[in-house]
Structure formats: structure tokens, C-alpha cells
């Protein structure tokens, strides 16, 4: 099931703040609870110290009567909300309110027998929420008294209840506001994506030149738009290349098919002699071979584009392969009165597909011979430099203009279209050369000057 990104972001935003607010509420509640108890303990200790000081004074005024002195202490302090008691030998001398004798006596014994001069006590069964008390040992002369201040935790519990009720009321409200705010922020932050989606839906195969614009958006969205625009540029180039490829392929296929159809129509238009039929069939055969070669080249390039070509990699001597290719094209060079030179200083080994490398070299040699006028020279050689192998095919032909050098490896491109068709070329030879070089993790480059010839150099990696 598809989920809107803005809803997902709002949900995550709400979940994050829910955990944050709950943890914050728990921390604040715990800090407040400890703070209130600490303040109560400090107040109780203060009362116990005050009672101890008064006990010293009252005992002197009452001529050593502990009962009267303890009553005087309670009467003078008049504590509110807490109970002050004075004990001696587990006996309560005086108290400011109703006391639990057993608890006070137990605390008095423990305080009296301990080394601490004062301590804080807590009784969980005192009142509804328990109580806390401060006990202080007072030694006056030969007598020891325990002064205690006790207060119920009901008041603190009431204050904490107010805080809890406030948190229970405020946190849902805050989370609701946070959820709405998160959704609004997510919607506003993702608004450029909606704009990009709307613009993207309007882009078709005929409008790939259109680019997305999102204005002043976040850096991440700008990066996304830039990447999408770069993708559109690549698609535009690919579609344009495909359209041009289809047009050029159709044009190239139409020429031999027209020749074949024309020859057949002429041959069948009336009765002809055997020699005339033979001549027509020969023309048809030549165009059929030319058409078959074109189809084979197109299929090879299509397979290469689809990644379906599997290289039969083996180790071979590149210098021997170059010599074989030179022997194959030497009759063509001789027929055109072109001098052909092939040289290699030493054995050069390389790992690659022998048939593809042979075709690459033959295409380079054939291209050089076709575009070199009679009396010219074509040279081919293999050399090594470090871990790199260079195959060079140079000619003294017509050369290639600088503006055409940028396109010679494109399919069906011809610097001189009329002459290329006369020579029987399709404009695919150098495209195949480039593909073979790149499939062997190499590259091909061109250096040419009009009227001075051209040099094609293939760079490959040497076998270690």
C-alpha cells in the first residue's frame, strides 16, 4: 500500500516528539518530587535544630525538669503541619500533635544508639502517603534527649498530583499541535517535490529538452532536481542519437534495396539475353552482399549496446595479428597503388578476443586505404610503452577537418558523404573500432590534418 511521504514524516515527527515529551515529563516529575522531599527534609531538620536549642534553654529555666522543659519547647514552637516531639529513654515527654508512639520510640532508640547526630526517617504506613521525619540527639549534662520533627507527605502528594494532572492535560495537547505542525512543515518542505512531479508528468519523448525548475528550495531537493535534469539530458541525447541512427540506418538500407528492386524490375520488364540477366544478377549479388554486411554491423553494434557480446579472451601475439591483417589488405592497397608498411619491433602479448581485435585492425587499415589517394602510403605498427600497448595506423590521405574529428566515431557519420558511398562505406567502421577498443578496456584517438593524412591510435593494456 502506498503511503504519502508527508504523512510518514509527520508520523515520525509526532513519534519523536511523543517520546521526547514523555521523557521530559518523567524527568521533570522526578526532579520536582526529589526537590520537594529535599525541601521538606531541610525544613524538618531546621525544626529539629530549633527544638534542640530551645530544649537547652527551657531545661535551664525549668530547673532541670525535662517534662516541663519539653512542654515549654512545644508551646513556644507551635509547629503547623508537622509534629514536634521530645523523647527521653523511649518515653515521649511532649509532642505537638497526635503521635504514633511505637514509630517515634523506635526511631528514638535507633538514633540514640547510632553514631549519627541527626538522621532522616520515612514511614510508609503513616497517613495515606507516608511521612518523613528528622531526628536529632541532644545531650544536656548527663541526660540524652531525642528531638524529632515529623510531617505527613500528603501535601507533597497533592502538589505532585496537580503536576501529573497538568502533564496529562498538556502533553496530548502539545502532541496534537506537534502532529499538525509536523504535517504542515512536511507538506511545505515537500512542496517542491509536487512541483517536480507535475513538471515531470508533462515531459514526453518530444519534450526531453525541458528541464525541471524548483526555485529557492532546500539543497537536497536542488541536488535531486539537478540529477534529474542530468538524466533528462542523457535521455535527450540518447533519443536524439536513436532517432538519427534509425534515420541513417533506414537511408542506408533503402539504397541497396532500391538497387536490388530496380535491377529486378529492369530484368523482368522484357526478355533479355543471358549476358544481361547475368549482369543484373551480379549487381543484385553485390548489393545483397553490401546489405548483408550492413545488417551484420548493425546487429553487432546493437548486441554491444545491449551488453550481449561475450568476449572470448585469450592470450595472443598482437604483432602476429597485425601482420596477418596487413597481408589480408595488401591486395586492396596494391589495386589502388598505395604503399602499405607494417612493422613491430618485438613480440607483444595481449589478452583479448582475437576475432574482434582482427576486425578492429582491418577496419582501421581499410579506412586508411579508402581515404588515401593513389601513390600514397599507409603504415601500421605496434609499440609498447610501460604497461600500455599502442596500435597505430597512419596514412597520407585527405585528412579530416577539426570539426569533423569530433564525430568520426559516431555511427553513420561521414566527413565526405558522397565519396564514402562511392567507396562502399556505411560510416560504421570507426564506431566498431571504438566499441572493440572500449570492450577491451582501451581507447582510440585520432590525430589528423586536412590534406596531410590521419593517424589512429588504439591504447590497450599489456599482458603482465
XYZ file of C-alpha atoms in Angstrom, residues 23 53 68 80 207 230 249 326 351 366 388 425:
12
model
C 10.714 11.582 28.828
C 18.249 24.739 71.068
C 8.258 20.857 81.828
C 1.957 23.935 61.813
C 9.974 17.473 -24.966
C 21.192 15.483 -15.978
C 20.033 3.082 -40.965
C 48.322 -6.428 -43.379
C 44.716 -10.757 -23.579
C 40.523 -0.470 -44.741
C 50.488 0.250 -22.430
C 31.369 2.609 -46.729
